[in-house]
CSV table of N, CA and C in Angstrom, one decimal:
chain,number,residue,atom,x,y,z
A,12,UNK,N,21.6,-70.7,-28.3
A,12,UNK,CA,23.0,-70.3,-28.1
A,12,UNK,C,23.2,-68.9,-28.6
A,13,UNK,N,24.0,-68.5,-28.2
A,13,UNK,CA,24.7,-66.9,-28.6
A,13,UNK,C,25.8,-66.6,-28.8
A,14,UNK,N,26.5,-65.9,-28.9
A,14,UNK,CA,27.8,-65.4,-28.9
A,14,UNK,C,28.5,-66.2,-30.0
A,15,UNK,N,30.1,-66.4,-29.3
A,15,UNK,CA,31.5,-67.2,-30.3
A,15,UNK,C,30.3,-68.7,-29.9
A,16,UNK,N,30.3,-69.9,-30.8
A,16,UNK,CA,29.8,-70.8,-31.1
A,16,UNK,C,30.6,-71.6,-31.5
A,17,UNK,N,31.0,-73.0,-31.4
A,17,UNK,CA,31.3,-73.6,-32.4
A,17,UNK,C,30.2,-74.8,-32.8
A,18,UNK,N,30.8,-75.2,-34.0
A,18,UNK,CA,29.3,-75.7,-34.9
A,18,UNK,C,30.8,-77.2,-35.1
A,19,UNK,N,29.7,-78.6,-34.7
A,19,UNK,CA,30.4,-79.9,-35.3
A,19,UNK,C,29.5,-80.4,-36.5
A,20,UNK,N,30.0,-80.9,-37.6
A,20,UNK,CA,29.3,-82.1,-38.3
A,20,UNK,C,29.8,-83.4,-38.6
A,21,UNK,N,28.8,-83.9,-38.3
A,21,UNK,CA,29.4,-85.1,-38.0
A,21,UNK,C,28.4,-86.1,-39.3
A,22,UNK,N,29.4,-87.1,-40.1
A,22,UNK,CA,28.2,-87.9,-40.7
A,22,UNK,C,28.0,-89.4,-39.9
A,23,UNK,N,26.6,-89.4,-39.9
A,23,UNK,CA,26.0,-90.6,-39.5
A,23,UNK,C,26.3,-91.5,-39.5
A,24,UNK,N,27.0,-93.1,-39.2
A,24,UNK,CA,27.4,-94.2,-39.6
A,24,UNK,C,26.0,-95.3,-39.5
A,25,UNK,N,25.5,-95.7,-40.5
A,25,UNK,CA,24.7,-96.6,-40.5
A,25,UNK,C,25.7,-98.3,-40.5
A,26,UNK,N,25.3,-99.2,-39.6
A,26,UNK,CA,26.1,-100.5,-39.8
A,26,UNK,C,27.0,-100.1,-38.7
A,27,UNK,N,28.3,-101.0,-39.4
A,27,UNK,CA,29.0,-101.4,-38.0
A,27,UNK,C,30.5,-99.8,-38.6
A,28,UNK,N,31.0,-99.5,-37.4
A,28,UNK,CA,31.5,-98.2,-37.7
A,28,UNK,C,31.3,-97.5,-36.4
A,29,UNK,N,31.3,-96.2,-36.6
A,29,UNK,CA,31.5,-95.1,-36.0
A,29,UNK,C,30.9,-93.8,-36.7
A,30,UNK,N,30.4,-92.9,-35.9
A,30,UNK,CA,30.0,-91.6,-36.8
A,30,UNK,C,31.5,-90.7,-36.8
A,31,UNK,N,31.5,-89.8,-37.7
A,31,UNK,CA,32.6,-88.9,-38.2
A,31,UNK,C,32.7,-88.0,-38.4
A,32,UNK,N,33.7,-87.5,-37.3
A,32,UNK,CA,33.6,-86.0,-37.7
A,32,UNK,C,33.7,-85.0,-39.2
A,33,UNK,N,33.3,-84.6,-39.7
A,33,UNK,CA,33.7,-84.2,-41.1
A,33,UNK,C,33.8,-82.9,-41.2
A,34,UNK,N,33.8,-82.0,-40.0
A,34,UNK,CA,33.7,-80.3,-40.2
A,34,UNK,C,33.3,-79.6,-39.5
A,35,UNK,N,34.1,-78.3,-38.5
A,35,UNK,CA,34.0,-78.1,-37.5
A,35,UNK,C,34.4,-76.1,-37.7
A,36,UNK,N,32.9,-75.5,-37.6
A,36,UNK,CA,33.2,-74.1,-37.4
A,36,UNK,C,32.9,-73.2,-35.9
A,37,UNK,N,33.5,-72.4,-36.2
A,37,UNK,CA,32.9,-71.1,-35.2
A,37,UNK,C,32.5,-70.0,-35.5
A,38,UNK,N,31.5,-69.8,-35.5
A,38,UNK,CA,30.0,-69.0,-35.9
A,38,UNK,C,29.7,-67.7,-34.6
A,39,UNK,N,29.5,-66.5,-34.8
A,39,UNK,CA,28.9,-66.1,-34.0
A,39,UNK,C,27.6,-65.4,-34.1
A,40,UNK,N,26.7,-66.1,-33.1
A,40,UNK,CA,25.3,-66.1,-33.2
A,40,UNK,C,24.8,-64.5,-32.0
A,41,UNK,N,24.3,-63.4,-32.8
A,41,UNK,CA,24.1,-62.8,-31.6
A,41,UNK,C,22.6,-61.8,-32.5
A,42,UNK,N,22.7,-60.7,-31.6
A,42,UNK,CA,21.5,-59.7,-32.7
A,42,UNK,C,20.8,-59.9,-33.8
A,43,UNK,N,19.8,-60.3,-34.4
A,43,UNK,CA,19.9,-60.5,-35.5
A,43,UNK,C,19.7,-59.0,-36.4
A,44,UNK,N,20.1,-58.9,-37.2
A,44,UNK,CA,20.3,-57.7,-38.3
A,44,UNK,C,19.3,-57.4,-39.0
A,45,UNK,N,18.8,-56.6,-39.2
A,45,UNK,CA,17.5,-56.1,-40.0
A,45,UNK,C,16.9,-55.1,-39.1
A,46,UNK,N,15.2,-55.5,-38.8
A,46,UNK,CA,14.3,-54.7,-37.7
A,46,UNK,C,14.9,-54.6,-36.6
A,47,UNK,N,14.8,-53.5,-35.6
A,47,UNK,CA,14.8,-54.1,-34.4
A,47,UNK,C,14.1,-55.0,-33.7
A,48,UNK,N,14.0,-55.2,-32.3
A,48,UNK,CA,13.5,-56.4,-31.6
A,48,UNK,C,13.6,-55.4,-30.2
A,49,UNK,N,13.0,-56.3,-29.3
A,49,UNK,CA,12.5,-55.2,-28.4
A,49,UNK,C,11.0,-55.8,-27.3
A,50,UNK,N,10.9,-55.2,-26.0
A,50,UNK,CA,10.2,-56.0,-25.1
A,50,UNK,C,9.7,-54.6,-24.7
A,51,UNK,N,8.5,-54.6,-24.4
A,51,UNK,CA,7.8,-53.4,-23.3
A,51,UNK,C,7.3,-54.5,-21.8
A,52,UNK,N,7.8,-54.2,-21.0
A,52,UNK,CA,8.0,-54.7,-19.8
A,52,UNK,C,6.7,-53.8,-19.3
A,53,UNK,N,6.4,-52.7,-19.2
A,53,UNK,CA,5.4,-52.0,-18.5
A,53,UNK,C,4.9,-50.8,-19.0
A,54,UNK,N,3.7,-50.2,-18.8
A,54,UNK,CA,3.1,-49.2,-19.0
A,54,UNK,C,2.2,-49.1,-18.0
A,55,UNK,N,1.9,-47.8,-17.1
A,55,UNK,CA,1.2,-47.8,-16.4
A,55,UNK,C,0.6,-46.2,-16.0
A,56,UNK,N,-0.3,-46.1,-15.7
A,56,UNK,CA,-0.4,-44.6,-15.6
A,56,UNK,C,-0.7,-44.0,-14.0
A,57,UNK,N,-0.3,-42.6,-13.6
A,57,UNK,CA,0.0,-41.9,-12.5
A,57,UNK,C,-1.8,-41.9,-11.6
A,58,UNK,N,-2.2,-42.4,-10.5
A,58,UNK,CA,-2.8,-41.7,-10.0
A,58,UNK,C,-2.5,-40.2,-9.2
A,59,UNK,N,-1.9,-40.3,-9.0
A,59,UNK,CA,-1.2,-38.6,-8.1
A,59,UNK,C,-1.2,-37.5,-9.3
A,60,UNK,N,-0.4,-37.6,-10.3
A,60,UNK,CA,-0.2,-36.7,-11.4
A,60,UNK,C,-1.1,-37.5,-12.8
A,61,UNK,N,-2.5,-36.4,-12.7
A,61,UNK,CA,-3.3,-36.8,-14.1
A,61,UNK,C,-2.6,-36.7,-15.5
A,62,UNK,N,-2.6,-37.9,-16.4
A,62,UNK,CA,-2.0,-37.7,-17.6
A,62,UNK,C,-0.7,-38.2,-17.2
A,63,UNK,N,0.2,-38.1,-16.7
A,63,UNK,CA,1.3,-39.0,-16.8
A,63,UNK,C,1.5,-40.4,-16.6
A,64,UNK,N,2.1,-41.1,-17.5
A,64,UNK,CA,2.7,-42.6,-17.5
A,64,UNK,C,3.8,-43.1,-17.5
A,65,UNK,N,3.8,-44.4,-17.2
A,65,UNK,CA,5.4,-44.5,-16.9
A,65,UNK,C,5.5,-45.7,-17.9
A,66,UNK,N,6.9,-46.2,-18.3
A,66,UNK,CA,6.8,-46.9,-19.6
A,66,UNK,C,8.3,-47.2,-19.5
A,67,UNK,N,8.5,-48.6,-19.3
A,67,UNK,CA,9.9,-49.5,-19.6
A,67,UNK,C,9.5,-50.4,-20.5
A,68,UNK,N,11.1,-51.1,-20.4
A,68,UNK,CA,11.3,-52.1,-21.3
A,68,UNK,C,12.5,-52.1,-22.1
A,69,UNK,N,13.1,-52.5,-23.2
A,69,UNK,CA,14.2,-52.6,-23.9
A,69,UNK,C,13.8,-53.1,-25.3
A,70,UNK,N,15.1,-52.4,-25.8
A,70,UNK,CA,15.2,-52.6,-27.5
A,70,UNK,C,16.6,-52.5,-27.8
A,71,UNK,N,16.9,-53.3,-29.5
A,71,UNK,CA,18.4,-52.9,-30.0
A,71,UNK,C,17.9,-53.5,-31.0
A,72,UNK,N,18.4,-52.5,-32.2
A,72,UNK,CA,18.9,-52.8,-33.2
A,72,UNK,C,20.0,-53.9,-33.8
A,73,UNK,N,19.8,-54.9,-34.6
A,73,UNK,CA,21.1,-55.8,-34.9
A,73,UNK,C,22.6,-55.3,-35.4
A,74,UNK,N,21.7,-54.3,-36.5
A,74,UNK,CA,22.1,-53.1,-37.7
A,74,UNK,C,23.0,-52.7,-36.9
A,75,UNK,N,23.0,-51.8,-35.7
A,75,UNK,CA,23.8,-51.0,-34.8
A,75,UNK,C,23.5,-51.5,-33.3
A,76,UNK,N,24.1,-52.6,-33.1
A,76,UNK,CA,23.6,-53.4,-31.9
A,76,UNK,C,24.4,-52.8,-30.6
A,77,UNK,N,25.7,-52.0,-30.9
A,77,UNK,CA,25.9,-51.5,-29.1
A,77,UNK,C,25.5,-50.3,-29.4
A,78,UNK,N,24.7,-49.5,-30.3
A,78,UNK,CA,24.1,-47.8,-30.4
A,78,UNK,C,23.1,-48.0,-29.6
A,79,UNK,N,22.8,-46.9,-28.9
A,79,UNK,CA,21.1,-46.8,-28.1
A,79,UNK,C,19.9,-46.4,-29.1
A,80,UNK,N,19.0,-47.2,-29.0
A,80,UNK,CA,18.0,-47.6,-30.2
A,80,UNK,C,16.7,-46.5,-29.4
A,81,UNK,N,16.4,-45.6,-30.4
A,81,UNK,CA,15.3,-44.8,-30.4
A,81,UNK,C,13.9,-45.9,-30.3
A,82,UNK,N,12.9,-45.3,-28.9
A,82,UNK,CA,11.8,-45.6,-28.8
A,82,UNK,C,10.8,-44.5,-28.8
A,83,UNK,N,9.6,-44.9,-29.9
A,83,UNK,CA,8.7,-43.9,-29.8
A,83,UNK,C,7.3,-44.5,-28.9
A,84,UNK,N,6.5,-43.8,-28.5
A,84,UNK,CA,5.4,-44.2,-27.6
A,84,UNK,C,4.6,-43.1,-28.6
A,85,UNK,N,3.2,-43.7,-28.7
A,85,UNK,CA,1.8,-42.9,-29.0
A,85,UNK,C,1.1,-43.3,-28.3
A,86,UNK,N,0.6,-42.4,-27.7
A,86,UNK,CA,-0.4,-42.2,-26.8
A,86,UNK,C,-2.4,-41.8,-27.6
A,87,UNK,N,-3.4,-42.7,-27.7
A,87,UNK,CA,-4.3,-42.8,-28.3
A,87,UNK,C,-4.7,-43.2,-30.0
A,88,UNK,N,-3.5,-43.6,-30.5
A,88,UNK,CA,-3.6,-44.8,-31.7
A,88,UNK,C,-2.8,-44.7,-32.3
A,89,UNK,N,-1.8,-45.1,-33.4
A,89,UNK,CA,-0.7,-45.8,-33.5
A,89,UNK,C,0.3,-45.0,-34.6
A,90,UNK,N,1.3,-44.9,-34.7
A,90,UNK,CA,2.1,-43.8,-35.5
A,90,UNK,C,1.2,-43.6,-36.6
A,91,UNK,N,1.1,-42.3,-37.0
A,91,UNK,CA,0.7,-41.4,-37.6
A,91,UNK,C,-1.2,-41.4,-37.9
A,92,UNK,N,-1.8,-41.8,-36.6
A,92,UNK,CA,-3.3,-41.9,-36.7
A,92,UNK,C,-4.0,-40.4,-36.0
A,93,UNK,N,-4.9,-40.1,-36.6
A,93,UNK,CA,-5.1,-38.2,-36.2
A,93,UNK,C,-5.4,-38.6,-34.5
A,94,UNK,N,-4.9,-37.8,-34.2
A,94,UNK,CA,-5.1,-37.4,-32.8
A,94,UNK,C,-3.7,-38.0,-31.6
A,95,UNK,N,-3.2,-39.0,-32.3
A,95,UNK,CA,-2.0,-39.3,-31.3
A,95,UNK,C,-1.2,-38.3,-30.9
A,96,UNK,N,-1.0,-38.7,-29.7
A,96,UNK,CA,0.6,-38.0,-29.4
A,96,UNK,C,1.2,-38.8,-28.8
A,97,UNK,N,2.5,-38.2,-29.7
A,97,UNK,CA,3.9,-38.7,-29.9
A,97,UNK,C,4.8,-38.8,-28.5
A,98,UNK,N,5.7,-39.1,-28.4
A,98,UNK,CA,7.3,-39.2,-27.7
A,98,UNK,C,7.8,-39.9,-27.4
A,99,UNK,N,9.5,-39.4,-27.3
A,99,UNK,CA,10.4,-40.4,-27.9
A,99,UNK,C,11.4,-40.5,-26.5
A,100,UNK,N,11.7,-41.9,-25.8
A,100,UNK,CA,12.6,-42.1,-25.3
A,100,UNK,C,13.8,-43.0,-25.8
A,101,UNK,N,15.0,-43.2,-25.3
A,101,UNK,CA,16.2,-43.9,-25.9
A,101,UNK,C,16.5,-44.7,-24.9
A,102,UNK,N,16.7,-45.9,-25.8
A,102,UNK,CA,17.0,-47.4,-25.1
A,102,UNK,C,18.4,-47.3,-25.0
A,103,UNK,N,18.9,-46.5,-23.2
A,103,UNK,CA,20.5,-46.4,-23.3
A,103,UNK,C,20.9,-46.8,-21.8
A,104,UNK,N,19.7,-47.2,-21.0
A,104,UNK,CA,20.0,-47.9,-19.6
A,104,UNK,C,20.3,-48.8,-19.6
A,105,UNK,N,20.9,-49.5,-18.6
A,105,UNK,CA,21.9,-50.8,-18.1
A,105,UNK,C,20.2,-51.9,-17.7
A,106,UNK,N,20.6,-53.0,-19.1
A,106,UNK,CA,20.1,-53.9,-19.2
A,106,UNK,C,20.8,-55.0,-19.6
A,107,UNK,N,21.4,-55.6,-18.4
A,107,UNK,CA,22.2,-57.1,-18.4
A,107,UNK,C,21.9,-58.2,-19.1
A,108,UNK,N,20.6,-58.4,-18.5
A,108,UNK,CA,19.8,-59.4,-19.4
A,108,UNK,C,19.6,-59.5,-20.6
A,109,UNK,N,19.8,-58.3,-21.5
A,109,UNK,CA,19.7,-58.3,-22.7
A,109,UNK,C,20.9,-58.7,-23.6
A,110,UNK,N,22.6,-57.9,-22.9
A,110,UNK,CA,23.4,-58.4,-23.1
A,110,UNK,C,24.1,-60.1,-23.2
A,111,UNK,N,23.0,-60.5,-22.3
A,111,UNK,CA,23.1,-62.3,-21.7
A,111,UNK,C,22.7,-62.7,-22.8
A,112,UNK,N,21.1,-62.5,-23.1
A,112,UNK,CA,20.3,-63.0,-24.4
A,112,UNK,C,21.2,-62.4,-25.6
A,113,UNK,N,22.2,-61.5,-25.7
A,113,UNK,CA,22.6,-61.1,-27.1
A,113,UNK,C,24.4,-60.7,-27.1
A,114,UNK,N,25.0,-62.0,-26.8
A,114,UNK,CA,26.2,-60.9,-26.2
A,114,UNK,C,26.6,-60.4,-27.4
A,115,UNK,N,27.7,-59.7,-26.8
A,115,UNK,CA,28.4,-58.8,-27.5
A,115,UNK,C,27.6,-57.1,-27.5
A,116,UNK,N,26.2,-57.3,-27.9
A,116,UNK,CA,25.7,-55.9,-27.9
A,116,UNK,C,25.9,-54.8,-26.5
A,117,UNK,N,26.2,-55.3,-25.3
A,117,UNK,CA,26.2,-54.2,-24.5
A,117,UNK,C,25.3,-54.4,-23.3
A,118,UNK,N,25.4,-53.7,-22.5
A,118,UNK,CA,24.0,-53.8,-21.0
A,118,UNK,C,22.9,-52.6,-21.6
A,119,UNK,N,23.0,-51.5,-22.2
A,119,UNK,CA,23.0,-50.1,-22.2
A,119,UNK,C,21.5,-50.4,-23.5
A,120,UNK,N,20.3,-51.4,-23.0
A,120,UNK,CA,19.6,-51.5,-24.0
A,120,UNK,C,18.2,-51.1,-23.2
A,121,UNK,N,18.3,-50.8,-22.4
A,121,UNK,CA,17.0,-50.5,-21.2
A,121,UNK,C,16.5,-49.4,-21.9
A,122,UNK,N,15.0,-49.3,-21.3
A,122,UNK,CA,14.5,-47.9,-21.6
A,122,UNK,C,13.5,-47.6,-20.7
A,123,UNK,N,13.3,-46.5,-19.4
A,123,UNK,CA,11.8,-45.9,-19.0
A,123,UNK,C,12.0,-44.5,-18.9
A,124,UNK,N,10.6,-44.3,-19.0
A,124,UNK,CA,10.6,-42.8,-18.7
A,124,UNK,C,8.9,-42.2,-18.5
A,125,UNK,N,8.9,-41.1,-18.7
A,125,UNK,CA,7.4,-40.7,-18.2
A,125,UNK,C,7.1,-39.8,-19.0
A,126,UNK,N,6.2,-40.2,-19.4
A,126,UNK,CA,5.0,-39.0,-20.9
A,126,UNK,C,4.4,-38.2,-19.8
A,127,UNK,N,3.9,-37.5,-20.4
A,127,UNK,CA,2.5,-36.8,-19.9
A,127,UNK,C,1.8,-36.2,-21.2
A,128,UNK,N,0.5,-37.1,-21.1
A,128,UNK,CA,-0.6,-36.6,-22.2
A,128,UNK,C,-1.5,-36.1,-22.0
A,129,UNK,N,-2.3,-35.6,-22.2
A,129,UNK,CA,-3.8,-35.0,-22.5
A,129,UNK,C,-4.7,-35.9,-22.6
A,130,UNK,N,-4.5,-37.2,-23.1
A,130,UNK,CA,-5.7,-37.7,-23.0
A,130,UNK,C,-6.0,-38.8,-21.9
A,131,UNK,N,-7.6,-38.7,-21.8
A,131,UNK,CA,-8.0,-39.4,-20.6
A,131,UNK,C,-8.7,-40.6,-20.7
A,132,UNK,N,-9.2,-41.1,-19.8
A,132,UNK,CA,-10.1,-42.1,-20.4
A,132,UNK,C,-9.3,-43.5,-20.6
A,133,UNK,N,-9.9,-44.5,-21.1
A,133,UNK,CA,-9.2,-45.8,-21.7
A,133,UNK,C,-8.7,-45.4,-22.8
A,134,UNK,N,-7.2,-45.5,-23.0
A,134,UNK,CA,-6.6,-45.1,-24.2
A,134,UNK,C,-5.6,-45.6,-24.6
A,135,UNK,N,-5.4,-46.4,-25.9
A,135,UNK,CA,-4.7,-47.1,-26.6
A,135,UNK,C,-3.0,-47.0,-26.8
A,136,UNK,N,-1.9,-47.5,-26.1
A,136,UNK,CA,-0.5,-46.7,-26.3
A,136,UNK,C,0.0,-47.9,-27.1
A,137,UNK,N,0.9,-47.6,-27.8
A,137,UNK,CA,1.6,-47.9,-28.6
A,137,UNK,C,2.8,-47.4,-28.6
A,138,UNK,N,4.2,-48.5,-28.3
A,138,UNK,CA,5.5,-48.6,-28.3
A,138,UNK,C,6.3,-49.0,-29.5
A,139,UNK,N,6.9,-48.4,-30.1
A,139,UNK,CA,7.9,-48.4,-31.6
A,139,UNK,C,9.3,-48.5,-31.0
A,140,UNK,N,10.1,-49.6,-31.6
A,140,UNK,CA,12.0,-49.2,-32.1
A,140,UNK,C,12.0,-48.9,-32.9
A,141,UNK,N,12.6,-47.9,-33.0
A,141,UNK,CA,13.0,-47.2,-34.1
A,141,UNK,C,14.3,-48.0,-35.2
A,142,UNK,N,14.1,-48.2,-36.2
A,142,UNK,CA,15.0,-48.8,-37.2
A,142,UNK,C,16.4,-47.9,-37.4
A,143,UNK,N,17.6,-48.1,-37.0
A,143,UNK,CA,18.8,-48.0,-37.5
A,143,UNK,C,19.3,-47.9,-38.7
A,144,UNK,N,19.3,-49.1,-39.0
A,144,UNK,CA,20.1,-49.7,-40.6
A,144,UNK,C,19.2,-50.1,-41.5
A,145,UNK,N,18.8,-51.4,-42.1
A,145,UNK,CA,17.9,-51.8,-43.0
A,145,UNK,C,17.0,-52.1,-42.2
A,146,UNK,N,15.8,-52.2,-42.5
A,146,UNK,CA,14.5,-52.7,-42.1
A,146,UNK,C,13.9,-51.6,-41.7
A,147,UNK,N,13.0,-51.8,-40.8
A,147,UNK,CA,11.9,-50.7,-40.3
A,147,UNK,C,11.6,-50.7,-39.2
A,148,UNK,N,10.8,-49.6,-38.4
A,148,UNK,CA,10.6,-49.5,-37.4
A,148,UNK,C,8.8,-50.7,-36.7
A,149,UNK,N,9.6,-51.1,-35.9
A,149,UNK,CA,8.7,-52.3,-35.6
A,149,UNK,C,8.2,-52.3,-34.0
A,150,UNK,N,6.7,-52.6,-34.3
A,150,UNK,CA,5.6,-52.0,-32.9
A,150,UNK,C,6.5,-53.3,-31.9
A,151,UNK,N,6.7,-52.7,-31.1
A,151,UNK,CA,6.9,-53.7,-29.2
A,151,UNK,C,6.0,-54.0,-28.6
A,152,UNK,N,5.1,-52.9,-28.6
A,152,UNK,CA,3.9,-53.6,-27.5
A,152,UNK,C,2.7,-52.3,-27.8
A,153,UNK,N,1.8,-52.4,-27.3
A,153,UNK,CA,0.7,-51.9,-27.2
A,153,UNK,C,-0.1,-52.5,-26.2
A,154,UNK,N,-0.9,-51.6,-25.6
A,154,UNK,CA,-1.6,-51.8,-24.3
A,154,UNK,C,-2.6,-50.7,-24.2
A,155,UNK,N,-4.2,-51.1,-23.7
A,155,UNK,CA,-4.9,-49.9,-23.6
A,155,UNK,C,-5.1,-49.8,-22.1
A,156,UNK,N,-4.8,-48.9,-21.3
A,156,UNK,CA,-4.5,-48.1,-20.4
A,156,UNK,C,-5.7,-46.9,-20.2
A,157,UNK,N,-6.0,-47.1,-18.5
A,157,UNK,CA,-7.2,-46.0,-18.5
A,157,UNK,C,-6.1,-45.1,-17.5
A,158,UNK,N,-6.8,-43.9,-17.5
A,158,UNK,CA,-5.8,-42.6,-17.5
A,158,UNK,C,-7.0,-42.2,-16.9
A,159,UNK,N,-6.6,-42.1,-15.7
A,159,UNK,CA,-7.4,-40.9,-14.9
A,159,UNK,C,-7.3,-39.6,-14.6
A,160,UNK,N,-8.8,-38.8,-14.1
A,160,UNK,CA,-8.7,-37.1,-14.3
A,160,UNK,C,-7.6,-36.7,-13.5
């Protein structure tokens, strides 16, 4: 469940009786707060144009759940390993489903776009949300991907 909630408790009647209501709230269940969270839907790379990839998916922050949540991509091994390269797209496209799975936060949690790297060969990418509020920035996906000349 998600969103406005309401929550019953009821105690148990053992024997002859009835169970009873004893306490009744409404809770709202949505983003959770801390890390982000986040899905890479796809990575794939260009035969036509060498070195370019394409790269969806969605992220949000709980911290700042209708803000557009910074995604970083490394291309060849994983934040701050020698030789990566970096870049950053923003999870600010119309993603309904996400809104469904989290209401209240918004549609506006999508993200794709297209790198272009230098490196070739079978090469290791790695997807980051970037942390907002408390917590940290937390890997979405990774996938090794061959990159043609």
């Amino acid at each position: 469940k998600r969103g406005s909630v309401p929550v019953y408790i009821y105690a148990i009647n053992i024997g002859a009786g009835s169970n009873v209501l004893i306490g009744t709230k409404t809770v709202t269940i949505g983003a959770p707060p801390g890390n982000p969270i986040g899905h890479v839907d796809s990575v794939s790379a260009s035969t036509a144009t060498p070195g370019q990839l394409s790269i969806g998916g969605w992220a949000l922050d709980g911290d700042a759940a209708t803000q557009a949540t910074q995604v970083h991509v490394y291309v060849g091994g994983s934040a701050g390993a020698a030789g990566a390269q970096g870049f950053a797209l923003t999870a600010n496209q119309s993603r309904p489903d996400v809104n469904a799975a989290y209401p209240g936060v918004g549609n506006n949690h999508g993200f794709s776009g297209t790198v272009t790297t230098t490196k070739r060969g079978s090469v290791p990418v790695y997807i980051y949300a970037i942390n907002i509020g408390s917590g940290t920035n937390v890997l979405i996906g990774t996938k090794t991907i061959n990159i043609p000349n």
